[in-house]
Short mmCIF file of C-alpha atoms and ligand atoms in Angstrom, two decimals:
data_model
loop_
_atom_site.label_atom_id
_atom_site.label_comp_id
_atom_site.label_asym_id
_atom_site.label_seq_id
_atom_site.Cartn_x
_atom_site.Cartn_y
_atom_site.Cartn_z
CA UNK A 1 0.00 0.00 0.00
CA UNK A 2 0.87 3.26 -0.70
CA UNK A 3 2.09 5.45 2.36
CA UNK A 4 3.66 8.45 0.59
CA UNK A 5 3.56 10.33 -2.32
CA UNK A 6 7.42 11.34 -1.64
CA UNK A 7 10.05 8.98 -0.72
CA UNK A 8 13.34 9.84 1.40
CA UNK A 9 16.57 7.94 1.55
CA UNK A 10 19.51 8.74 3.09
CA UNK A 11 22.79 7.57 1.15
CA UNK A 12 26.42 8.41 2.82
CA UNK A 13 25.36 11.21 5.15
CA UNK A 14 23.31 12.94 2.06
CA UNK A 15 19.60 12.28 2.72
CA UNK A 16 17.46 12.65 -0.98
CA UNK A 17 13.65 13.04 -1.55
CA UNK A 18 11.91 12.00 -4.41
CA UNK A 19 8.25 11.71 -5.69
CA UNK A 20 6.97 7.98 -5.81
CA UNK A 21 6.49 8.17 -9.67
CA UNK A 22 10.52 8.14 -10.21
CA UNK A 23 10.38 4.82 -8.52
CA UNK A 24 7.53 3.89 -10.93
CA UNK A 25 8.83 5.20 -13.75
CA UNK A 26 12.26 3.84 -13.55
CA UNK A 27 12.14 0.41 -11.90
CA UNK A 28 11.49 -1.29 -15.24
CA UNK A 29 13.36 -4.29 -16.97
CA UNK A 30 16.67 -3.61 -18.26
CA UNK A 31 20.36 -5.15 -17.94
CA UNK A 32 22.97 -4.96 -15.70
CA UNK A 33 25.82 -4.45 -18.01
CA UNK A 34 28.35 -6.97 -17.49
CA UNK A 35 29.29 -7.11 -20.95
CA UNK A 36 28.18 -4.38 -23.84
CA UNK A 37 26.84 -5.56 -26.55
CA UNK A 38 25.12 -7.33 -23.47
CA UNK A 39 24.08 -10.84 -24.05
CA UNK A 40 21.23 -11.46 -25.97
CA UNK A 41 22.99 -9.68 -29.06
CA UNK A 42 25.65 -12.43 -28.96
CA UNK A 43 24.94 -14.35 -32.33
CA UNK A 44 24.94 -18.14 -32.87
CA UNK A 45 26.83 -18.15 -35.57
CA UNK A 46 29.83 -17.40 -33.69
CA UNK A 47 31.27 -20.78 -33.34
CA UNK A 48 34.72 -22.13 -32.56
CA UNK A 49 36.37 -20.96 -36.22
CA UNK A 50 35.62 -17.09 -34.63
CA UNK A 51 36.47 -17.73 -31.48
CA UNK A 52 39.86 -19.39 -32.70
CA UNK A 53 40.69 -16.10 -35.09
CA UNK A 54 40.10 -13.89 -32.01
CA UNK A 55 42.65 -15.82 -29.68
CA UNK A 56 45.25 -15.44 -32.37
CA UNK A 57 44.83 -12.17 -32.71
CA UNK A 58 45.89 -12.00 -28.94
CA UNK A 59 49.26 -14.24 -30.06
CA UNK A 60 51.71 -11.47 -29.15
CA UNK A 61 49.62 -9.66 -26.09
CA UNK A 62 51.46 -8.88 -23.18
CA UNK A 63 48.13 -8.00 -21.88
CA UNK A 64 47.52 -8.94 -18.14
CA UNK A 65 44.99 -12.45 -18.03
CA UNK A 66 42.37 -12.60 -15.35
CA UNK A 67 40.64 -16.06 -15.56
CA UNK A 68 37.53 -17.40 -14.38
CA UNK A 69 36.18 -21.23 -13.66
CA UNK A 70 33.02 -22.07 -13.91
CA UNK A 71 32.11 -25.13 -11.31
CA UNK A 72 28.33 -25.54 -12.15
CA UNK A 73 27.41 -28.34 -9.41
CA UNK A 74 25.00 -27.52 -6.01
CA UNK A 75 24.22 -29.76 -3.63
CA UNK A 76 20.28 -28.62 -3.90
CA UNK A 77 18.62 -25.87 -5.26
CA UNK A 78 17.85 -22.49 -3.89
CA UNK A 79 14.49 -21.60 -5.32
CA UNK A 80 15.18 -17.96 -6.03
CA UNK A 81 18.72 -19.39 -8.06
CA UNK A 82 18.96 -17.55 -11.53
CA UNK A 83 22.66 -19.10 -12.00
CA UNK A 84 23.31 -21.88 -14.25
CA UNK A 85 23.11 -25.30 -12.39
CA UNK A 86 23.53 -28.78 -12.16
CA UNK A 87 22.12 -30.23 -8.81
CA UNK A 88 23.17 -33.87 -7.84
CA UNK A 89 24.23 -35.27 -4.59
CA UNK A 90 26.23 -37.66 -6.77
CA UNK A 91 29.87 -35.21 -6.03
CA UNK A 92 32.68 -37.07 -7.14
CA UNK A 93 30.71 -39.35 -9.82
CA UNK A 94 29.81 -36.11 -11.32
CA UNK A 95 32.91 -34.08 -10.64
CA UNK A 96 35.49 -35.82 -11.39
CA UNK A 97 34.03 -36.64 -15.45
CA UNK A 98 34.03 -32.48 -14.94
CA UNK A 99 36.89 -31.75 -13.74
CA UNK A 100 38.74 -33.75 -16.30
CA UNK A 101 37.27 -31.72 -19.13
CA UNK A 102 38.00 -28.75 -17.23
CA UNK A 103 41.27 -29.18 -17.08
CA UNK A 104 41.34 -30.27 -21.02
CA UNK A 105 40.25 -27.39 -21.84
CA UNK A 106 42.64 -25.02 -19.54
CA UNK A 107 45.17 -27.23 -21.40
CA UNK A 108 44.13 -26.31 -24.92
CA UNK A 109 43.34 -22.54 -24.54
CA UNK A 110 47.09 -22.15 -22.48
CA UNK A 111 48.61 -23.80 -25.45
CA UNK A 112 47.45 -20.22 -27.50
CA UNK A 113 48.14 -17.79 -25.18
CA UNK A 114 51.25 -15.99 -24.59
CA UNK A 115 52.73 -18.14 -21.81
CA UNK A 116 54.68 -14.52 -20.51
CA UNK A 117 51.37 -13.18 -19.83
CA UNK A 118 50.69 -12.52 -16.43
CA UNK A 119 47.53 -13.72 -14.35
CA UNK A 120 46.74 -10.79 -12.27
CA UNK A 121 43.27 -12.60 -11.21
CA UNK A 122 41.74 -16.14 -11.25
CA UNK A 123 37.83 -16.25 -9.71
CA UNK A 124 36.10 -19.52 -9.33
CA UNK A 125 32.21 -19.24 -9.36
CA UNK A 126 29.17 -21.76 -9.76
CA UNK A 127 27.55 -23.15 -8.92
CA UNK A 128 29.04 -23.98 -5.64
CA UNK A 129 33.06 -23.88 -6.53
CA UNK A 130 33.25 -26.21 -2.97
CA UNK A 131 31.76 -28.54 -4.10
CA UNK A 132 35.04 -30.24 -5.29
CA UNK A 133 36.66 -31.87 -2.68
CA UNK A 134 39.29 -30.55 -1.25
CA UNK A 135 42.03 -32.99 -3.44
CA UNK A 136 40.01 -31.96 -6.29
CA UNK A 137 40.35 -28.31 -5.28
CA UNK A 138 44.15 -28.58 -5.36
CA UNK A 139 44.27 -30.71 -8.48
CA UNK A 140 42.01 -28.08 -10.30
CA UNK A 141 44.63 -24.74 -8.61
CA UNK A 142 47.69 -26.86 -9.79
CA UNK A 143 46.73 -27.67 -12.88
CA UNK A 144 45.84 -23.75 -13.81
CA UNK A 145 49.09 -22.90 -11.99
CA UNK A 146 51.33 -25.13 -14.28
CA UNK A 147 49.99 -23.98 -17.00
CA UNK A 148 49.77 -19.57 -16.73
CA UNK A 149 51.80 -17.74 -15.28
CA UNK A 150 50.37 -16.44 -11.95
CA UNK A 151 51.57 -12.80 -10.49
CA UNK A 152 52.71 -13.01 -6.98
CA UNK A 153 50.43 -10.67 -5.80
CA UNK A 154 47.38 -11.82 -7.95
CA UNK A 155 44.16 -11.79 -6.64
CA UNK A 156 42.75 -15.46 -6.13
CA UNK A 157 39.27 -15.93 -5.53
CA UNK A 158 36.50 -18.15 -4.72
CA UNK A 159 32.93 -18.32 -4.05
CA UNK A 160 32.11 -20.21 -0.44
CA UNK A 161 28.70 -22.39 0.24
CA UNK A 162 28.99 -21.97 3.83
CA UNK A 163 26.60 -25.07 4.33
CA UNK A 164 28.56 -27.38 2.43
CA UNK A 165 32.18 -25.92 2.80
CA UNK A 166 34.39 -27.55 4.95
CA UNK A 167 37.36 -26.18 7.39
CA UNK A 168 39.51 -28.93 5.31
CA UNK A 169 38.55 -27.47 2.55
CA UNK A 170 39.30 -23.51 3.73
CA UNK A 171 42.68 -24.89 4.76
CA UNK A 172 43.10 -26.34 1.44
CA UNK A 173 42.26 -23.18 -0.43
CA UNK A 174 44.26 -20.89 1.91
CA UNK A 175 47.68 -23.13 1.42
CA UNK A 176 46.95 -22.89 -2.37
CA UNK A 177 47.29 -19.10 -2.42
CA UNK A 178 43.56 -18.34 -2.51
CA UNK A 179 43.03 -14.73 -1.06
CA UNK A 180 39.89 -13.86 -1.08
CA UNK A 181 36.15 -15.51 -0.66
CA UNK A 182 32.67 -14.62 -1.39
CA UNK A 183 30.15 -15.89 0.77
CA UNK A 184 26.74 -16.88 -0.19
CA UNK A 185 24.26 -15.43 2.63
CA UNK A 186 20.95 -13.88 0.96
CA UNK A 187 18.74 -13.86 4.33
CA UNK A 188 18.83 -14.73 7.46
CA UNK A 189 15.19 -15.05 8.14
CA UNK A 190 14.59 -18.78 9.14
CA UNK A 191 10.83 -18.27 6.90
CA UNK A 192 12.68 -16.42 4.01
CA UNK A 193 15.16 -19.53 4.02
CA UNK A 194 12.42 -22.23 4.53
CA UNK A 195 10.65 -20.57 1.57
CA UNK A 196 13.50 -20.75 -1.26
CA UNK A 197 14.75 -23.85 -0.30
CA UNK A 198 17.87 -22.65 1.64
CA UNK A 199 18.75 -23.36 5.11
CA UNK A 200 21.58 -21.58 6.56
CA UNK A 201 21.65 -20.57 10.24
CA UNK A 202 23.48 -17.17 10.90
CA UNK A 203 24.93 -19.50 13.38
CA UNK A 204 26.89 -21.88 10.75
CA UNK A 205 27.47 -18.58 8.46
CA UNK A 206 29.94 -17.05 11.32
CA UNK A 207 31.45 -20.43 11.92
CA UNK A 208 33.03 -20.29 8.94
CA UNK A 209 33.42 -16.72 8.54
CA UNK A 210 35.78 -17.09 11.64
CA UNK A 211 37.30 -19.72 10.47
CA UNK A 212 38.75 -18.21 7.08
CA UNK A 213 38.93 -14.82 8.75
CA UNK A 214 41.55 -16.88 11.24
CA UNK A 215 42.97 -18.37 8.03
CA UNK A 216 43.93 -15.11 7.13
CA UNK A 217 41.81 -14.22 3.59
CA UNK A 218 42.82 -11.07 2.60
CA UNK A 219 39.43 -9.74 1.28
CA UNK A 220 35.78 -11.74 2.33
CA UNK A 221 32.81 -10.71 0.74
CA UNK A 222 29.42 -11.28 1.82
CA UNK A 223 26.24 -11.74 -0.73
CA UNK A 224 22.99 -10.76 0.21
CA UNK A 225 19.51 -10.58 -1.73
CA UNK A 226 16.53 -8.17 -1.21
CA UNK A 227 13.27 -9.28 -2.64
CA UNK A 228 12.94 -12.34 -1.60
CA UNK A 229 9.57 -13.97 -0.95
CA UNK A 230 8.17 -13.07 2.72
CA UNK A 231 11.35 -10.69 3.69
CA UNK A 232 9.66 -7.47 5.28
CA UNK A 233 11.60 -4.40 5.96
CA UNK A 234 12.25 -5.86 9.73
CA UNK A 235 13.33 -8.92 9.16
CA UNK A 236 15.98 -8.00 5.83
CA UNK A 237 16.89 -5.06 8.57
CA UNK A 238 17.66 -7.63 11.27
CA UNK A 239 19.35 -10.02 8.53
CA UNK A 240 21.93 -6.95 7.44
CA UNK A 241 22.43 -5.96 11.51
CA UNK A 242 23.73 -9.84 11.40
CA UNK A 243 25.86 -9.13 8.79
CA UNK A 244 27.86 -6.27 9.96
CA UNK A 245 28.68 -7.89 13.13
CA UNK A 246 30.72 -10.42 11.08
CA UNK A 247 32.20 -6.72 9.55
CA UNK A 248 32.91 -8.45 5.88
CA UNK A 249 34.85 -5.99 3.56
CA UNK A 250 32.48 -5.96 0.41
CA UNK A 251 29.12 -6.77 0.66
CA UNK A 252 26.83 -7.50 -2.64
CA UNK A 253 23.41 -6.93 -2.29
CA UNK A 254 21.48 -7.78 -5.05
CA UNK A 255 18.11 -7.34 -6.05
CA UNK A 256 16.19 -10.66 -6.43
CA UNK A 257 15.38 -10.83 -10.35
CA UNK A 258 11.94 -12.53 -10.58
CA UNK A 259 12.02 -14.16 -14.27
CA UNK A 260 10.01 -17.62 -13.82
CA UNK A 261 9.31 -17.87 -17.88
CA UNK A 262 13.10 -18.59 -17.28
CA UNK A 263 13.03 -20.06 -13.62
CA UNK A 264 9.91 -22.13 -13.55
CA UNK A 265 10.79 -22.75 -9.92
CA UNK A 266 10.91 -19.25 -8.53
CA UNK A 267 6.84 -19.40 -9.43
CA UNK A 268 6.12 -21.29 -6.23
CA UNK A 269 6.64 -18.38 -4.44
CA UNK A 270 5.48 -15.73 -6.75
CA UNK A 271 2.71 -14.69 -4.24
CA UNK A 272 4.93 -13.91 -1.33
CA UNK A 273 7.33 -11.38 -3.04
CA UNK A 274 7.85 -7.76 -1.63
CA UNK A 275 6.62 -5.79 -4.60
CA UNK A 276 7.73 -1.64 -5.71
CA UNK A 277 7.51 0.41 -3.07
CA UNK A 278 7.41 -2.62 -0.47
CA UNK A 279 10.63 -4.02 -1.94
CA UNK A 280 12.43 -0.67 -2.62
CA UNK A 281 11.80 0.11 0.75
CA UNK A 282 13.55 -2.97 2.07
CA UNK A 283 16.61 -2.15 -0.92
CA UNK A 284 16.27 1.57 1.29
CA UNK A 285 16.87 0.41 5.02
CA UNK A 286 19.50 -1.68 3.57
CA UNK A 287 21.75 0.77 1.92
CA UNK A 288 20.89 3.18 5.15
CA UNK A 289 22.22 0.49 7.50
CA UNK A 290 25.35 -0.09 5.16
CA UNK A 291 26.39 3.15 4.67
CA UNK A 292 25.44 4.40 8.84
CA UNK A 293 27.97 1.49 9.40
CA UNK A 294 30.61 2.98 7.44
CA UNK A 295 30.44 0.77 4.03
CA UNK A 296 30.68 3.06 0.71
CA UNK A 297 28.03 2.82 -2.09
CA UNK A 298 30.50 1.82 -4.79
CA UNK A 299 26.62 1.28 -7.29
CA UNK A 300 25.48 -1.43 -9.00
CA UNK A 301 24.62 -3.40 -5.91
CA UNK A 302 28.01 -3.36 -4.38
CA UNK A 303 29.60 -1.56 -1.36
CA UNK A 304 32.65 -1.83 0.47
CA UNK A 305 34.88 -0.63 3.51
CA UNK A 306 36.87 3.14 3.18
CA UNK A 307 40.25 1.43 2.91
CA UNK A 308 39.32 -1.12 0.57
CA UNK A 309 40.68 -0.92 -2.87
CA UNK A 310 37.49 -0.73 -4.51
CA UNK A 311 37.01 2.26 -2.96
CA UNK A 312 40.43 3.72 -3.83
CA UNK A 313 40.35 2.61 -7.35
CA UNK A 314 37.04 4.31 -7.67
CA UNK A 315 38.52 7.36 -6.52
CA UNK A 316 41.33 7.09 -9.00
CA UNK A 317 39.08 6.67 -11.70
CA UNK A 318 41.07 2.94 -12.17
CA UNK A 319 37.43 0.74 -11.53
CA UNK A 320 36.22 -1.33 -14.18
CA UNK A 321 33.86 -3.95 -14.29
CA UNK A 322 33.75 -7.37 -15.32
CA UNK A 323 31.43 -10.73 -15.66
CA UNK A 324 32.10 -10.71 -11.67
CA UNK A 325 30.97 -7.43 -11.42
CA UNK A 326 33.17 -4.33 -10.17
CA UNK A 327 37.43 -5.54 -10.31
CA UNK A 328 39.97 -3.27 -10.11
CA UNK A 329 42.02 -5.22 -13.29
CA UNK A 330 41.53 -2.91 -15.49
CA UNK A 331 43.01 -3.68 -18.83
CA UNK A 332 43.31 -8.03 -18.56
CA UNK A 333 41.84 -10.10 -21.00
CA UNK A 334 39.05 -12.32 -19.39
CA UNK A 335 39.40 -16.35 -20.12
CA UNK A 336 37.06 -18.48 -18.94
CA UNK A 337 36.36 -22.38 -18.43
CA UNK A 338 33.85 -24.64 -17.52
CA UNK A 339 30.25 -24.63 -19.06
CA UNK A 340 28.29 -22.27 -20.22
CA UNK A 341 31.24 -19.56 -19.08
CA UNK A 342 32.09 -16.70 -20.57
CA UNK A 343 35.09 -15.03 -22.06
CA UNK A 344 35.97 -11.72 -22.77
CA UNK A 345 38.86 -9.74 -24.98
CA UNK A 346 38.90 -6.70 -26.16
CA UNK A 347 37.57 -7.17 -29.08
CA UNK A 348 35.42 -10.74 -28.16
CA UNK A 349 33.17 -11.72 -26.02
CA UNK A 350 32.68 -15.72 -26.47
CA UNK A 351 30.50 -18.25 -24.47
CA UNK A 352 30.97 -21.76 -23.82
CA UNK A 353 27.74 -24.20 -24.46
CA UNK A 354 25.01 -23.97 -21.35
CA UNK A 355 24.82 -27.87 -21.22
CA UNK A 356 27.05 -30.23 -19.86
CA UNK A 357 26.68 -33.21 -23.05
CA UNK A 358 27.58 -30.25 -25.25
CA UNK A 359 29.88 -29.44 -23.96
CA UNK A 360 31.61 -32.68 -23.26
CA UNK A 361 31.16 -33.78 -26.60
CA UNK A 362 33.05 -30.72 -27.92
CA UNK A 363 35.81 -31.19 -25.49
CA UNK A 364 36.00 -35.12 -25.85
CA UNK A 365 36.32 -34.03 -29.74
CA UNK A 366 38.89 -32.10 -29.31
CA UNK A 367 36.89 -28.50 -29.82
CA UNK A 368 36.89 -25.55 -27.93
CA UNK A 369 33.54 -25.78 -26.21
CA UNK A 370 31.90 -22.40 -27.41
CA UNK A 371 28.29 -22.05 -27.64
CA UNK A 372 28.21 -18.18 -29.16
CA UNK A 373 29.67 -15.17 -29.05
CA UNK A 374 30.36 -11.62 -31.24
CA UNK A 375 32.94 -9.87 -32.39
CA UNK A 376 32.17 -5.77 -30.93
CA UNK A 377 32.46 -2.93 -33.51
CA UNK A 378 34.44 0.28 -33.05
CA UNK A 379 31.17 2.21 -31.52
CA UNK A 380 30.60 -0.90 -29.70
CA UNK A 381 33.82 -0.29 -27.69
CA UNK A 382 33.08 3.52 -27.60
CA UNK A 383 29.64 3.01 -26.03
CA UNK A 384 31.11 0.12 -23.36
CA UNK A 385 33.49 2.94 -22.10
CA UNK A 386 31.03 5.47 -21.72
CA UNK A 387 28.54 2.73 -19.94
CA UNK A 388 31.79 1.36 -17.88
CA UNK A 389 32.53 5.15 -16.56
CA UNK A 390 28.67 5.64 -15.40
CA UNK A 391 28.84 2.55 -13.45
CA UNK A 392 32.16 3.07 -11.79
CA UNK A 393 32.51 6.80 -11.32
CA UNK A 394 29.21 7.95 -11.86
CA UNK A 395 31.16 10.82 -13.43
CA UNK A 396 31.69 11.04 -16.96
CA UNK A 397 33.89 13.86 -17.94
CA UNK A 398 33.22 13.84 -22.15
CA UNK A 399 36.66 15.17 -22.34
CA UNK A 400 38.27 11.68 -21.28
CA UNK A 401 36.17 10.10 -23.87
CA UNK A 402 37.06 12.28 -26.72
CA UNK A 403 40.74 11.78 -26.58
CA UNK A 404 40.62 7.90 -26.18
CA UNK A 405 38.30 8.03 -29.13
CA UNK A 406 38.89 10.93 -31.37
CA UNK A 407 35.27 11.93 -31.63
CA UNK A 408 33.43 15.11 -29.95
CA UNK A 409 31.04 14.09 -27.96
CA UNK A 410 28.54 15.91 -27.88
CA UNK A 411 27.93 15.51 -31.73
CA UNK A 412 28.48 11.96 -31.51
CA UNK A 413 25.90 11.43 -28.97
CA UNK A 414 23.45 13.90 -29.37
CA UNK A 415 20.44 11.54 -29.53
CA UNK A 416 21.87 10.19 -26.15
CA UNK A 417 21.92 13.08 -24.88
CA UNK A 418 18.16 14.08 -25.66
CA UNK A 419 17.51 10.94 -24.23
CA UNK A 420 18.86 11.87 -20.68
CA UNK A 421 17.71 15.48 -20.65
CA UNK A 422 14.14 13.72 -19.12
CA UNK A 423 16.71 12.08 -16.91
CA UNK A 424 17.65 15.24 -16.11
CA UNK A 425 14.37 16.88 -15.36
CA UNK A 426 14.06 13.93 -13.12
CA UNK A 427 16.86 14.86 -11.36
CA UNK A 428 18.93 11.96 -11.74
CA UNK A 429 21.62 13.25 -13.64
CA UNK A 430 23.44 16.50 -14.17
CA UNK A 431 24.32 17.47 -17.96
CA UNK A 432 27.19 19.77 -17.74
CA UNK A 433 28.64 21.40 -20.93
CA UNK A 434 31.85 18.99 -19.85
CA UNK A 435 31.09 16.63 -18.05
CA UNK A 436 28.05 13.87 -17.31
CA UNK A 437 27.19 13.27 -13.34
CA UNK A 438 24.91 10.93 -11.90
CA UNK A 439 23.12 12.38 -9.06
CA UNK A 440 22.94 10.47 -5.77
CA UNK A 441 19.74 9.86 -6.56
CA UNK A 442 20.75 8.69 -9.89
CA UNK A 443 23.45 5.94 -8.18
CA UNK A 444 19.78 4.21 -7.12
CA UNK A 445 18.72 4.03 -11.23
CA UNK A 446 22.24 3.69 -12.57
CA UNK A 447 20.83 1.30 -15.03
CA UNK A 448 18.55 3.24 -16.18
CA UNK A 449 21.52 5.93 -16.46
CA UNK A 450 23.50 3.46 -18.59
CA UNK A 451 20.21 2.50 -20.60
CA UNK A 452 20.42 6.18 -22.30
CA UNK A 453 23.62 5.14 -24.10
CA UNK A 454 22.83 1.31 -25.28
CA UNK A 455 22.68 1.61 -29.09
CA UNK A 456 21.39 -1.85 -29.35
CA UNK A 457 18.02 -1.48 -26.59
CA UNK A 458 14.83 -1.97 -28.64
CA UNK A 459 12.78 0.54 -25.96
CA UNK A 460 9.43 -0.13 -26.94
CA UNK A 461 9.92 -4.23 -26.83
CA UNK A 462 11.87 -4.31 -23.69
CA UNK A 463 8.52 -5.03 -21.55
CA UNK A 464 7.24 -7.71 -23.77
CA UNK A 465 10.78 -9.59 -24.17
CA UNK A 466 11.11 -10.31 -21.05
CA UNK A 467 14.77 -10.93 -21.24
CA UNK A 468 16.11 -8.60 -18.62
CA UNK A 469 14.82 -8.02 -14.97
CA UNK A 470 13.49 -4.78 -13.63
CA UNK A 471 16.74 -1.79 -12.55
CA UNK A 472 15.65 -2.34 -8.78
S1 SF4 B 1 24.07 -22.67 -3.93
FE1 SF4 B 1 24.23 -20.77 -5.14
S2 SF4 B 1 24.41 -21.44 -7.26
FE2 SF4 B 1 23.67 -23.22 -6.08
S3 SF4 B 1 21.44 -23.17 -6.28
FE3 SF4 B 1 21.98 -22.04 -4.41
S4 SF4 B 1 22.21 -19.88 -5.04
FE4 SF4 B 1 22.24 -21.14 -6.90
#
């Protein structure tokens, strides 16, 4: 029910007020720009052949490599889970077929890459990553580590299952050089959990916090979700008051993404959801409690702790963002294993098949396992800049882009910009004669921010798509 016609918030020490229609107006579907061209524009006929010319192209890189592994295998399923999985209690009968072709394929990609290049990042995400064993885990990290070329100081990083991850296997990780972890949370709420199918006492979540705090992680992350079925604003506030006494350094919270044509089993809760106001209000006490305790709004779902480097990279205008969302690697090339994963060059962005006997059969033949992809064009890269600034800095000073691009911008994107001047009357951005700023107000619909530059939206079908889930 409606309670206002204006809403407050109050972000970092500035508190905002806006009408109710804003929220209306601007909480429709749209992407989150992981990757520009974002993925439904990636083409079929991309097939191995491309995806082969593109790696040679990077023969004589001295580029930097981040690289990513895919481990698609939960124990059960979490019934809000948009992620690409493969639930089986079966572990190492399933595994170990996967790991195998896992490490066939690290084998064959290494074999084209400039072995000098240096790894400056390796993420493994799922899935649940744990749910390799701990020998597996450290025949999996050796097997990557013979074949690239890791920096000492790269960032190595993992996502945790705290119901299913074991000390042995925080030990394991820890010895291997691992550095940082990302804990799966969501709620606390024990009817929220009950609900989507995922039991996990605050209790057991600090147990192993401790532990790999004690272990000596360099950098632990904490996910959590708003939106889920039965969460109120009380209960998501207690479930955040939780979190900060563990004091994590980043926390993701992300905004449950309700697409059951996709997820058929997210509809057995589809009555129970916080809805607009209700569930922006829960999104509000969130970010309130976060920032009151200290944590910076980096955007895009994401804060983090004064001294970490997200923060100081976004300062220095060094942030980028990646298929794992905001990274401070600016400038690596992005190779990726596993199923259904995806890699990203400059120039590339190439996914692996969604389904395991595809892509086992194009492994077992020999084939790089890729699914689709597309090769971006010149104002492809241009408009992924200007989208990649927004969502870091929030600033966009047109200057920066018209060197690195040779263009002027406001010529270039004058239909952009008569796109944002509603944006402006709304009072979410600020269109300077040299520069573009997001308001604070704006940081809350930085989608929608980003949405004024995508070349390749089709407006009037994004509604009746349905392929993207709504900005908040
Ligand atoms: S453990 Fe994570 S990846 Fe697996 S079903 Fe649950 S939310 Fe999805």
């Amino acid at each position: 029910m409606r309670t206002t016609e204006s809403i407050a918030i109050d972000l970092g020490g500035e508190r905002i007020n806006f009408p109710l229609e804003i929220l209306e107006k601007y909480n429709q579907p749209g992407p989150r720009y992981t990757s520009y061209p974002t993925a439904p524009e990636w083409r079929d006929d991309f097939g191995e052949a491309e995806w082969l010319a593109a790696i040679e192209e990077t023969r004589t890189s001295t580029a930097p490599l981040s690289l990513y592994a895919h481990l698609p295998f939960c124990q059960s399923l979490c019934l809000f889970c948009g992620c690409n999985v493969i639930i089986s209690k079966k572990h190492e009968e399933v595994s170990a077929p996967y790991l195998a072709r896992l490490k066939q394929e690290i084998t064959r990609m290494s074999e084209r890459i400039n072995p000098a290049r240096q790894v400056q990042q390796l993420h493994w995400g799922g899935g649940t990553p744990t749910y390799l064993s701990a020998a597996q885990i450290e025949e999996l990290f050796n097997h990557l580590a013979a074949h690239f070329n890791f920096a000492p100081d790269a960032e190595i990083g993992i996502e945790i299952e705290p119901r299913t991850t074991s000390e042995e296997q925080c030990r394991t990780l820890r010895r291997l050089g691992f550095n940082r972890l990302s804990l799966g949370v969501q709620d606390f709420d024990p009817l929220v959990q009950k609900t989507v199918n995922r039991v996990q006492p605050y209790e057991m979540t600090k147990a192993i916090f401790d532990t790999c705090r004690e272990l000596g992680f360099s950098s632990i992350n904490v996910d959590l979700i708003y939106g889920l079925p039965h969460q109120t604003v009380e209960s998501f506030s207690r479930t955040v008051d939780k979190i900060l006494t563990l004091s994590p350094d980043r926390i993701a919270l992300f905004s449950y993404a309700h697409v059951p044509w996709l997820k058929k089993q997210q509809g057995s809760f589809a009555n129970h959801l916080p809805m607009g106001f209700e569930k922006f209000s829960i999104f509000r006490r969130a970010i309130e409690q976060l920032t009151e305790a200290g944590y910076r709004y980096i955007g895009m779902d994401h804060f983090a702790r004064p001294e970490d480097e997200l923060c100081r990279a976004q300062d220095d205008r060094t942030l980028t963002r990646n298929f794992q969302g905001y990274t401070t690697k600016a400038g690596c090339d992005l190779y990726a294993f596993g199923v259904s994963s995806i890699s990203s060059l400059e120039n590339v962005y190439a996914q692996n098949w969604r389904d395991l006997p595809q892509y086992y059969e194009a492994v077992d033949a020999g084939r790089l396992p890729v699914m689709r992809g597309m090769r971006v064009t010149a104002e492809d890269k241009l408009r992924r800049a200007v989208i990649n600034r927004i969502l870091c800095h929030g600033t966009l000073p047109k200057a920066e882009i018209e060197r690195e691009f040779g263009i002027v911008f406001d010529e270039y994107f004058a239909a952009d910009l008569a796109r944002l001047a509603e944006l402006e009357r709304d009072q979410l951005v600020r269109l300077n004669p040299d520069s573009i700023e997001v308001t604070t107000l704006g940081r809350i619909f930085m989608r929608n921010v980003a949405m004024a530059f995508d070349a390749r939206l089709n407006r009037e079908e994004l509604v009746r798509q349905r392929v993207f889930s709504r900005t908040l």
